[in-house]
Amino acid sequence: MLDIPSRVRVHVETLLAAQIDMGVCDAFEQYAPVGKPYTMNAPHPPKVAGIDSTVPAPAHTVAPAPSAPDTPVVTTGPGVLLQDRLAGWVSDLTTLHELTERLARTGTLPDALHELLGAGAALVGARRGLVVLEPDDGLGPATTIGLGLTPADLGHLETVPRAALPHGALLDTRAGRSGQPTEVVRPDLLAEEGLHPRHRDVAARLGFAASYALPLATEAAGRLGAAVWLYDEPAEPAERQRHLAGLYVRYATEHLARVLDVERTRACMATMSEELLPARLPRVSGVQLAVRHRTGPRGGGDWYDALPLPDAALGLSVGSVTGSGPSAVAAMGRLRASLRAYAVMEGEDPVAVLSDLELLLRLTEPARSATALFAYCEPALRRITLAGAGHSPPLLVGERRTRYVETSVSAPLGMLACWEAPSMELQAAPGETVLLYTDGLLHRTGDPVDRAFARLHAAASGVPRAARHDPGAVADHVLRTVLPDGLDRTDGAEDVVLLAARFE
């Protein structure tokens, strides 16, 4: 409860009227004491507005001091009512603060939608629900996520005509139209007159008897979708619960709009990168190929390529352009296309190929540099001639040896007035695999360079014997070992390319 000093004089009826007219926050702010703050003791009740709080009470709340034995306890009157009201407001604000902070920590769209469903269910006192994401701009993504509902349950709901469902009433109304519903309350579905028969059947089958729906819409974000919560028994949220849920959903909509923009940008950059890289790897006699590519959230300039060459040869290349974003992706596409042309003309001389690429980079991309590695492979002889420009050395993996292929130390392309470095030749044994990779694989480990190289070597040495015949299995094992705990699948700050070539 709140200890209100005698110096603070507030008219109770005026304060209650202000609460109704202005809302909790405005009324609390207007009638708060001005000047030196006084001590306030407001216990955090274990359950407010249907919420079982799972977080500790705020630091500014303490247990009320016990009253003296001779002091009479006042249990009625305007002062007690005012204290109860203020305590409820403080508790509501604390609850909203906790829930919005949890939502703000979500960084992906699925996580944000699940957090929205869970917090909303706690606010309105429901156990299950679903959120339908359908942005008004038509750019997607369109998805439905359930809370306490299996994919089969969501499938049953989809058999109900859309207009009969709560989210259909919210989403199928033209945005901005007068009379657009701001909520849909159905306190007793089975007793509701005019309910669609299919809706009644699905509700009985899934075991829910009431629903409450809110639109995910604000003036700034537009309309993104709708959230629906389901009750096991006939029920509806109280006015206080609706008010809290409305405040939370408006904040959640703004957060979802920001996350949605990030997701769209990420998907666009990934699509651009994938379209500028080979759609599939070629089939060449005597060698098996596999590649694993992970694109960073901002889009990077890492590339890979495998190109059939005359005389049954094969050209392999990996590289990375400095920078990130659309400009780096575009520069990567230009360099990769140019390297393919140079490889066709003089692929048997990797130094000449990289020299031509370096000249092109200095003339067309003077503000950029790039690392690159090109290998001219003769699968019938299992012979590889390669040259590198500031790039990490390949890794040879076999039954009897796992070692880095020592390449000459050289600067990246575009760093010197004229680039040139000697090539080297490698003879692979039958069944051995050559791994070409970009620096992003090492950087994502977070280790120093020497330790990252040691981790990569250990991962390649530990490839199970049963997996060594499949270059894809070798690449997967290396990725999972070098980047454990799912880091091989998540987006990182940099691109990752791992190209595996197994010689028969």
Coordinates of N, CA and C in Angstrom, one line a residue, residues 85-269:
R85 N -6.2 2.3 -5.3 CA -6.2 2.7 -6.7 C -4.7 2.9 -7.1
L86 N -4.0 3.7 -6.3 CA -2.6 4.0 -6.7 C -1.7 2.8 -6.7
A87 N -1.9 1.9 -5.8 CA -1.2 0.7 -5.8 C -1.5 -0.2 -7.0
G88 N -2.7 -0.2 -7.4 CA -3.1 -0.9 -8.7 C -2.4 -0.3 -9.9
W89 N -2.4 1.0 -9.9 CA -1.7 1.7 -11.1 C -0.2 1.4 -11.1
V90 N 0.4 1.5 -10.0 CA 1.8 1.2 -10.0 C 2.1 -0.3 -10.4
S91 N 1.3 -1.2 -9.9 CA 1.4 -2.6 -10.3 C 1.2 -2.8 -11.8
D92 N 0.2 -2.1 -12.4 CA 0.0 -2.2 -13.8 C 1.1 -1.7 -14.6
L93 N 1.7 -0.5 -14.2 CA 2.8 0.0 -14.9 C 4.0 -0.9 -14.8
T94 N 4.2 -1.5 -13.7 CA 5.4 -2.4 -13.5 C 5.2 -3.6 -14.4
T95 N 4.0 -4.1 -14.4 CA 3.7 -5.3 -15.3 C 4.0 -5.0 -16.8
L96 N 3.5 -3.8 -17.2 CA 3.7 -3.5 -18.6 C 5.2 -3.2 -18.9
H97 N 5.9 -2.6 -18.0 CA 7.3 -2.4 -18.2 C 8.0 -3.8 -18.3
E98 N 7.7 -4.7 -17.5 CA 8.4 -6.0 -17.6 C 8.1 -6.7 -18.9
L99 N 6.8 -6.7 -19.3 CA 6.5 -7.4 -20.5 C 7.0 -6.7 -21.8
T100 N 7.0 -5.4 -21.8 CA 7.6 -4.7 -23.0 C 9.1 -4.8 -23.1
E101 N 9.8 -4.9 -21.9 CA 11.2 -5.2 -21.9 C 11.5 -6.5 -22.5
R102 N 10.7 -7.5 -22.1 CA 11.0 -8.9 -22.7 C 10.7 -8.9 -24.1
L103 N 9.7 -8.2 -24.6 CA 9.5 -8.1 -26.0 C 10.6 -7.4 -26.8
A104 N 11.1 -6.3 -26.2 CA 12.2 -5.6 -26.9 C 13.4 -6.4 -27.0
R105 N 13.6 -7.4 -26.2 CA 14.8 -8.2 -26.3 C 14.7 -9.2 -27.5
T106 N 13.6 -9.4 -28.1 CA 13.5 -10.4 -29.2 C 14.0 -9.7 -30.5
G107 N 14.7 -10.5 -31.2 CA 15.4 -10.0 -32.4 C 14.9 -10.6 -33.7
T108 N 14.1 -11.6 -33.7 CA 13.6 -12.3 -34.9 C 12.1 -12.2 -34.9
L109 N 11.5 -12.3 -36.0 CA 10.0 -12.3 -36.1 C 9.3 -13.4 -35.4
P110 N 9.7 -14.7 -35.5 CA 9.0 -15.7 -34.8 C 9.1 -15.5 -33.3
D111 N 10.3 -15.1 -32.8 CA 10.4 -14.9 -31.3 C 9.5 -13.8 -30.8
A112 N 9.4 -12.7 -31.6 CA 8.6 -11.6 -31.2 C 7.1 -12.0 -31.2
L113 N 6.7 -12.8 -32.2 CA 5.3 -13.2 -32.3 C 4.9 -14.1 -31.1
H114 N 5.8 -15.1 -30.8 CA 5.6 -15.9 -29.6 C 5.5 -15.2 -28.3
E115 N 6.4 -14.2 -28.2 CA 6.4 -13.4 -27.0 C 5.1 -12.5 -26.9
L116 N 4.7 -12.0 -28.0 CA 3.4 -11.3 -28.0 C 2.2 -12.2 -27.6
L117 N 2.2 -13.4 -28.1 CA 1.1 -14.3 -27.8 C 1.1 -14.6 -26.3
G118 N 2.3 -15.0 -25.8 CA 2.4 -15.4 -24.4 C 2.0 -14.2 -23.4
A119 N 2.6 -13.0 -23.7 CA 2.3 -11.9 -22.8 C 0.8 -11.5 -22.9
G120 N 0.3 -11.5 -24.1 CA -1.1 -11.1 -24.2 C -2.1 -12.1 -23.5
A121 N -1.7 -13.4 -23.6 CA -2.5 -14.4 -22.9 C -2.5 -14.2 -21.4
A122 N -1.4 -13.8 -20.8 CA -1.3 -13.5 -19.4 C -2.1 -12.3 -19.1
L123 N -2.1 -11.3 -19.9 CA -2.8 -10.0 -19.6 C -4.4 -10.2 -19.6
V124 N -4.9 -11.0 -20.6 CA -6.3 -11.2 -20.7 C -6.8 -12.4 -20.0
G125 N -5.9 -13.2 -19.4 CA -6.3 -14.4 -18.6 C -6.7 -15.6 -19.5
A126 N -6.1 -15.7 -20.7 CA -6.4 -16.9 -21.5 C -5.2 -17.9 -21.5
R127 N -5.4 -19.0 -22.1 CA -4.4 -20.1 -22.1 C -3.9 -20.3 -23.4
R128 N -4.7 -20.1 -24.5 CA -4.3 -20.4 -25.8 C -4.5 -19.2 -26.7
G129 N -4.0 -19.2 -27.9 CA -4.2 -18.2 -28.9 C -3.5 -18.4 -30.2
L130 N -3.6 -17.4 -31.1 CA -2.9 -17.4 -32.3 C -2.8 -16.0 -32.8
V131 N -1.7 -15.8 -33.6 CA -1.5 -14.5 -34.2 C -1.4 -14.7 -35.7
V132 N -2.1 -13.9 -36.5 CA -2.1 -14.0 -37.9 C -1.4 -12.8 -38.4
L133 N -0.3 -13.0 -39.1 CA 0.5 -11.9 -39.7 C 0.2 -11.7 -41.1
E134 N -0.4 -10.6 -41.5 CA -0.7 -10.3 -42.9 C -0.5 -8.8 -43.1
P135 N 0.7 -8.3 -43.4 CA 0.9 -6.9 -43.5 C 0.1 -6.3 -44.7
D136 N -0.5 -5.1 -44.4 CA -1.3 -4.5 -45.4 C -0.6 -4.1 -46.7
D137 N 0.7 -3.9 -46.7 CA 1.4 -3.5 -47.9 C 1.6 -4.7 -48.9
G138 N 1.2 -5.9 -48.5 CA 1.3 -7.0 -49.4 C 2.7 -7.6 -49.6
L139 N 3.7 -7.1 -48.9 CA 5.1 -7.5 -49.1 C 5.4 -8.8 -48.3
G140 N 4.5 -9.2 -47.4 CA 4.7 -10.4 -46.6 C 5.7 -10.1 -45.5
P141 N 6.1 -11.2 -44.8 CA 5.6 -12.5 -44.9 C 4.2 -12.7 -44.3
A142 N 3.4 -13.6 -44.8 CA 2.1 -14.0 -44.2 C 2.3 -15.3 -43.5
T143 N 2.0 -15.3 -42.2 CA 2.1 -16.5 -41.4 C 1.1 -16.5 -40.3
T144 N 0.9 -17.7 -39.7 CA 0.1 -17.9 -38.6 C 0.8 -18.7 -37.5
I145 N 0.9 -18.2 -36.3 CA 1.6 -18.9 -35.2 C 0.7 -19.1 -34.1
G146 N 0.7 -20.3 -33.5 CA -0.2 -20.6 -32.4 C 0.4 -20.7 -31.1
L147 N -0.3 -20.5 -30.0 CA 0.1 -20.7 -28.6 C -0.8 -21.7 -28.0
G148 N -0.2 -22.9 -27.7 CA -1.0 -24.0 -27.2 C -1.9 -24.7 -28.3
L149 N -1.6 -24.4 -29.5 CA -2.3 -25.0 -30.6 C -1.3 -25.7 -31.6
T150 N -1.5 -26.9 -31.9 CA -0.7 -27.7 -32.8 C -0.9 -27.2 -34.2
P151 N 0.0 -27.6 -35.2 CA -0.3 -27.3 -36.6 C -1.6 -27.9 -37.0
A152 N -2.0 -29.1 -36.5 CA -3.3 -29.7 -36.9 C -4.4 -28.8 -36.4
D153 N -4.3 -28.3 -35.1 CA -5.4 -27.4 -34.6 C -5.5 -26.2 -35.5
L154 N -4.4 -25.6 -35.9 CA -4.5 -24.4 -36.8 C -5.1 -24.8 -38.2
G155 N -4.8 -26.0 -38.6 CA -5.5 -26.5 -39.8 C -7.0 -26.6 -39.7
H156 N -7.5 -27.1 -38.5 CA -8.9 -27.1 -38.3 C -9.5 -25.7 -38.3
L157 N -8.8 -24.8 -37.7 CA -9.4 -23.4 -37.8 C -9.4 -22.8 -39.2
E158 N -8.5 -23.3 -40.0 CA -8.5 -22.8 -41.4 C -9.7 -23.3 -42.2
T159 N -10.4 -24.4 -41.7 CA -11.6 -24.9 -42.4 C -12.8 -24.0 -42.1
V160 N -12.7 -23.1 -41.1 CA -13.8 -22.2 -40.8 C -13.8 -21.1 -41.8
P161 N -14.9 -20.7 -42.4 CA -14.9 -19.5 -43.3 C -14.2 -18.3 -42.6
R162 N -13.4 -17.6 -43.3 CA -12.6 -16.6 -42.7 C -13.4 -15.5 -42.1
A163 N -14.5 -15.1 -42.8 CA -15.4 -14.1 -42.3 C -16.0 -14.4 -40.9
A164 N -16.1 -15.7 -40.6 CA -16.7 -16.1 -39.3 C -15.7 -16.1 -38.2
L165 N -14.4 -16.0 -38.4 CA -13.4 -16.0 -37.4 C -13.1 -14.6 -36.9
P166 N -12.7 -14.4 -35.7 CA -12.4 -13.1 -35.1 C -11.4 -12.3 -35.9
H167 N -10.3 -13.0 -36.3 CA -9.2 -12.2 -37.1 C -9.7 -11.9 -38.5
G168 N -10.7 -12.7 -39.0 CA -11.2 -12.3 -40.3 C -12.0 -11.0 -40.2
A169 N -12.8 -10.8 -39.1 CA -13.5 -9.6 -39.0 C -12.6 -8.4 -38.9
L170 N -11.4 -8.6 -38.3 CA -10.4 -7.5 -38.2 C -9.6 -7.2 -39.4
L171 N -9.2 -8.3 -40.1 CA -8.3 -8.1 -41.2 C -9.0 -7.8 -42.6
D172 N -10.2 -8.3 -42.7 CA -10.9 -8.2 -44.0 C -11.7 -6.9 -44.1
T173 N -11.6 -6.0 -43.1 CA -12.2 -4.7 -43.1 C -11.1 -3.7 -43.7
R174 N -11.6 -2.9 -44.6 CA -10.6 -2.0 -45.3 C -10.0 -1.1 -44.2
A175 N -8.7 -0.9 -44.3 CA -8.0 -0.1 -43.3 C -8.5 1.4 -43.5
G176 N -8.7 2.0 -42.3 CA -9.2 3.4 -42.4 C -10.6 3.6 -42.6
R177 N -11.4 2.6 -42.8 CA -12.8 2.7 -43.0 C -13.5 3.0 -41.7
S178 N -14.5 3.9 -41.7 CA -15.2 4.2 -40.5 C -16.0 3.0 -40.0
G179 N -16.0 2.8 -38.7 CA -16.7 1.6 -38.2 C -15.8 0.4 -38.1
Q180 N -14.5 0.5 -38.4 CA -13.6 -0.6 -38.4 C -13.5 -1.1 -36.9
P181 N -13.7 -2.4 -36.6 CA -13.7 -2.8 -35.2 C -12.3 -2.7 -34.6
T182 N -12.2 -2.3 -33.4 CA -11.0 -2.2 -32.6 C -10.7 -3.4 -31.8
E183 N -11.8 -4.3 -31.6 CA -11.6 -5.5 -30.9 C -12.8 -6.4 -31.2
V184 N -12.7 -7.7 -31.0 CA -13.8 -8.6 -31.3 C -13.9 -9.5 -30.0
V185 N -15.0 -9.3 -29.3 CA -15.2 -10.1 -28.1 C -16.4 -11.1 -28.3
R186 N -16.1 -12.3 -28.0 CA -17.1 -13.4 -28.1 C -17.1 -14.2 -26.8
P187 N -17.9 -13.8 -25.8 CA -17.8 -14.3 -24.5 C -18.3 -15.8 -24.4
D188 N -19.2 -16.2 -25.3 CA -19.8 -17.5 -25.2 C -20.1 -18.0 -26.6
L189 N -19.2 -18.7 -27.2 CA -19.4 -19.1 -28.6 C -20.5 -20.0 -28.8
L190 N -20.6 -21.0 -27.9 CA -21.6 -22.1 -28.1 C -23.0 -21.6 -27.9
A191 N -23.2 -20.5 -27.1 CA -24.5 -19.9 -26.9 C -24.8 -18.7 -27.9
E192 N -23.8 -18.4 -28.7 CA -24.0 -17.2 -29.6 C -24.9 -17.5 -30.7
E193 N -25.9 -16.7 -30.9 CA -26.8 -16.8 -32.0 C -26.2 -16.4 -33.3
G194 N -26.4 -17.1 -34.4 CA -25.9 -16.8 -35.7 C -24.5 -17.3 -35.9
L195 N -23.9 -18.0 -34.9 CA -22.5 -18.5 -35.1 C -22.5 -19.5 -36.2
H196 N -21.5 -19.4 -37.1 CA -21.4 -20.4 -38.2 C -21.3 -21.8 -37.7
P197 N -22.0 -22.7 -38.3 CA -22.0 -24.1 -37.8 C -20.6 -24.7 -37.8
R198 N -19.8 -24.4 -38.8 CA -18.4 -25.0 -38.8 C -17.6 -24.4 -37.7
H199 N -17.8 -23.1 -37.4 CA -17.0 -22.5 -36.3 C -17.4 -23.2 -34.9
R200 N -18.7 -23.5 -34.8 CA -19.2 -24.1 -33.6 C -18.6 -25.5 -33.5
D201 N -18.5 -26.3 -34.6 CA -17.9 -27.6 -34.5 C -16.4 -27.6 -34.2
V202 N -15.7 -26.7 -34.8 CA -14.3 -26.6 -34.5 C -14.0 -26.2 -33.1
A203 N -14.8 -25.2 -32.6 CA -14.6 -24.8 -31.2 C -14.9 -26.0 -30.2
A204 N -15.9 -26.8 -30.5 CA -16.2 -27.9 -29.6 C -15.1 -29.0 -29.8
R205 N -14.5 -29.1 -31.0 CA -13.5 -30.1 -31.2 C -12.2 -29.7 -30.5
L206 N -11.8 -28.4 -30.6 CA -10.6 -28.0 -30.0 C -10.7 -27.6 -28.5
G207 N -12.0 -27.5 -28.0 CA -12.2 -27.2 -26.6 C -12.1 -25.8 -26.1
F208 N -12.5 -24.8 -27.0 CA -12.5 -23.5 -26.5 C -13.9 -22.9 -26.6
A209 N -14.3 -22.0 -25.7 CA -15.7 -21.6 -25.6 C -15.8 -20.1 -25.7
A210 N -14.7 -19.3 -25.8 CA -14.8 -17.9 -25.9 C -13.5 -17.4 -26.6
S211 N -13.6 -16.2 -27.1 CA -12.4 -15.6 -27.7 C -12.4 -14.1 -27.6
Y212 N -11.1 -13.6 -27.7 CA -10.9 -12.1 -27.6 C -9.8 -11.8 -28.6
A213 N -10.1 -10.8 -29.5 CA -9.2 -10.5 -30.6 C -8.9 -9.0 -30.6
L214 N -7.6 -8.7 -30.9 CA -7.2 -7.3 -31.1 C -6.4 -7.2 -32.4
P215 N -6.6 -6.1 -33.1 CA -5.8 -5.9 -34.3 C -4.4 -5.4 -34.0
L216 N -3.4 -5.9 -34.8 CA -2.0 -5.4 -34.7 C -1.9 -4.2 -35.7
A217 N -2.3 -3.1 -35.2 CA -2.3 -1.9 -36.1 C -2.1 -0.6 -35.3
T218 N -1.3 0.3 -35.9 CA -1.1 1.6 -35.4 C -1.0 2.5 -36.6
E219 N -1.1 3.8 -36.4 CA -1.0 4.8 -37.5 C 0.3 4.8 -38.2
A220 N 1.4 4.6 -37.4 CA 2.7 4.6 -38.0 C 3.1 3.3 -38.7
A221 N 2.7 2.2 -38.1 CA 3.1 0.9 -38.6 C 2.1 0.4 -39.6
G222 N 0.9 0.9 -39.7 CA -0.1 0.3 -40.5 C -0.7 -0.9 -39.9
R223 N -1.4 -1.7 -40.6 CA -2.0 -2.9 -40.1 C -1.2 -4.1 -40.5
L224 N -0.7 -4.8 -39.5 CA 0.2 -5.9 -39.7 C -0.5 -7.3 -39.5
G225 N -1.6 -7.3 -38.8 CA -2.3 -8.6 -38.6 C -3.3 -8.5 -37.4
A226 N -3.5 -9.6 -36.8 CA -4.4 -9.7 -35.6 C -4.0 -10.8 -34.7
A227 N -4.3 -10.6 -33.4 CA -4.0 -11.6 -32.4 C -5.3 -12.0 -31.7
V228 N -5.5 -13.3 -31.5 CA -6.7 -13.9 -31.0 C -6.3 -14.8 -29.8
W229 N -7.0 -14.6 -28.7 CA -6.8 -15.5 -27.5 C -8.1 -16.2 -27.2
L230 N -7.9 -17.5 -26.8 CA -9.0 -18.4 -26.7 C -9.2 -18.9 -25.2
Y231 N -10.4 -18.9 -24.8 CA -10.7 -19.3 -23.4 C -11.3 -20.7 -23.4
D232 N -11.0 -21.5 -22.4 CA -11.5 -22.9 -22.3 C -13.0 -22.8 -21.8
E233 N -13.4 -21.8 -21.1 CA -14.8 -21.7 -20.6 C -15.3 -20.3 -21.1
P234 N -16.6 -20.2 -21.1 CA -17.2 -18.8 -21.4 C -16.6 -17.8 -20.5
A235 N -16.1 -16.7 -21.1 CA -15.4 -15.7 -20.3 C -15.1 -14.5 -21.3
E236 N -14.7 -13.4 -20.7 CA -14.3 -12.2 -21.4 C -13.4 -11.4 -20.5
P237 N -12.4 -10.7 -21.0 CA -11.5 -9.9 -20.2 C -12.3 -8.7 -19.6
A238 N -11.9 -8.4 -18.4 CA -12.5 -7.2 -17.7 C -11.9 -5.9 -18.4
E239 N -12.6 -4.8 -18.0 CA -12.2 -3.5 -18.7 C -10.7 -3.2 -18.4
R240 N -10.3 -3.5 -17.2 CA -8.9 -3.2 -16.8 C -7.9 -4.1 -17.6
Q241 N -8.3 -5.3 -17.8 CA -7.5 -6.2 -18.6 C -7.4 -5.8 -20.1
R242 N -8.6 -5.3 -20.6 CA -8.6 -4.8 -22.0 C -7.7 -3.6 -22.2
H243 N -7.7 -2.7 -21.2 CA -6.9 -1.5 -21.3 C -5.4 -1.9 -21.3
L244 N -5.0 -2.8 -20.4 CA -3.6 -3.2 -20.4 C -3.2 -3.9 -21.7
A245 N -4.1 -4.8 -22.1 CA -3.8 -5.5 -23.4 C -3.7 -4.6 -24.6
G246 N -4.6 -3.6 -24.6 CA -4.5 -2.6 -25.7 C -3.2 -1.8 -25.7
L247 N -2.8 -1.4 -24.5 CA -1.5 -0.7 -24.4 C -0.3 -1.6 -24.9
Y248 N -0.3 -2.8 -24.4 CA 0.8 -3.7 -24.8 C 0.8 -4.0 -26.3
V249 N -0.4 -4.3 -26.8 CA -0.5 -4.6 -28.3 C 0.0 -3.5 -29.2
R250 N -0.4 -2.2 -28.8 CA 0.1 -1.1 -29.6 C 1.6 -1.0 -29.6
Y251 N 2.2 -1.2 -28.4 CA 3.7 -1.2 -28.4 C 4.2 -2.4 -29.2
A252 N 3.6 -3.6 -29.0 CA 4.1 -4.7 -29.7 C 4.0 -4.5 -31.3
T253 N 3.0 -3.9 -31.7 CA 2.9 -3.6 -33.2 C 4.0 -2.8 -33.7
E254 N 4.4 -1.7 -33.0 CA 5.5 -0.9 -33.4 C 6.8 -1.8 -33.4
H255 N 7.0 -2.6 -32.4 CA 8.2 -3.5 -32.4 C 8.2 -4.5 -33.5
L256 N 7.0 -5.1 -33.8 CA 6.9 -6.0 -34.9 C 7.2 -5.3 -36.3
A257 N 6.8 -4.1 -36.4 CA 7.1 -3.4 -37.7 C 8.6 -3.2 -37.9
R258 N 9.3 -2.9 -36.8 CA 10.8 -2.7 -36.9 C 11.4 -4.1 -37.2
V259 N 11.0 -5.1 -36.5 CA 11.6 -6.5 -36.8 C 11.3 -6.9 -38.2
L260 N 10.1 -6.6 -38.6 CA 9.7 -7.0 -40.0 C 10.5 -6.3 -41.0
D261 N 10.9 -5.1 -40.8 CA 11.8 -4.4 -41.8 C 13.1 -5.0 -41.8
V262 N 13.6 -5.4 -40.7 CA 14.9 -6.1 -40.7 C 14.9 -7.5 -41.4
E263 N 13.8 -8.2 -41.1 CA 13.6 -9.5 -41.7 C 13.5 -9.4 -43.3
R264 N 12.8 -8.4 -43.7 CA 12.7 -8.2 -45.2 C 14.0 -7.8 -45.8
T265 N 14.8 -6.9 -45.1 CA 16.1 -6.6 -45.7 C 17.0 -7.7 -45.7
R266 N 17.0 -8.5 -44.6 CA 17.8 -9.7 -44.6 C 17.5 -10.7 -45.7
A267 N 16.2 -11.0 -45.9 CA 15.8 -11.9 -47.0 C 16.2 -11.3 -48.3
C268 N 16.1 -10.0 -48.5 CA 16.4 -9.4 -49.8 C 17.9 -9.6 -50.1
M269 N 18.7 -9.3 -49.1 CA 20.2 -9.5 -49.3 C 20.6 -10.9 -49.5

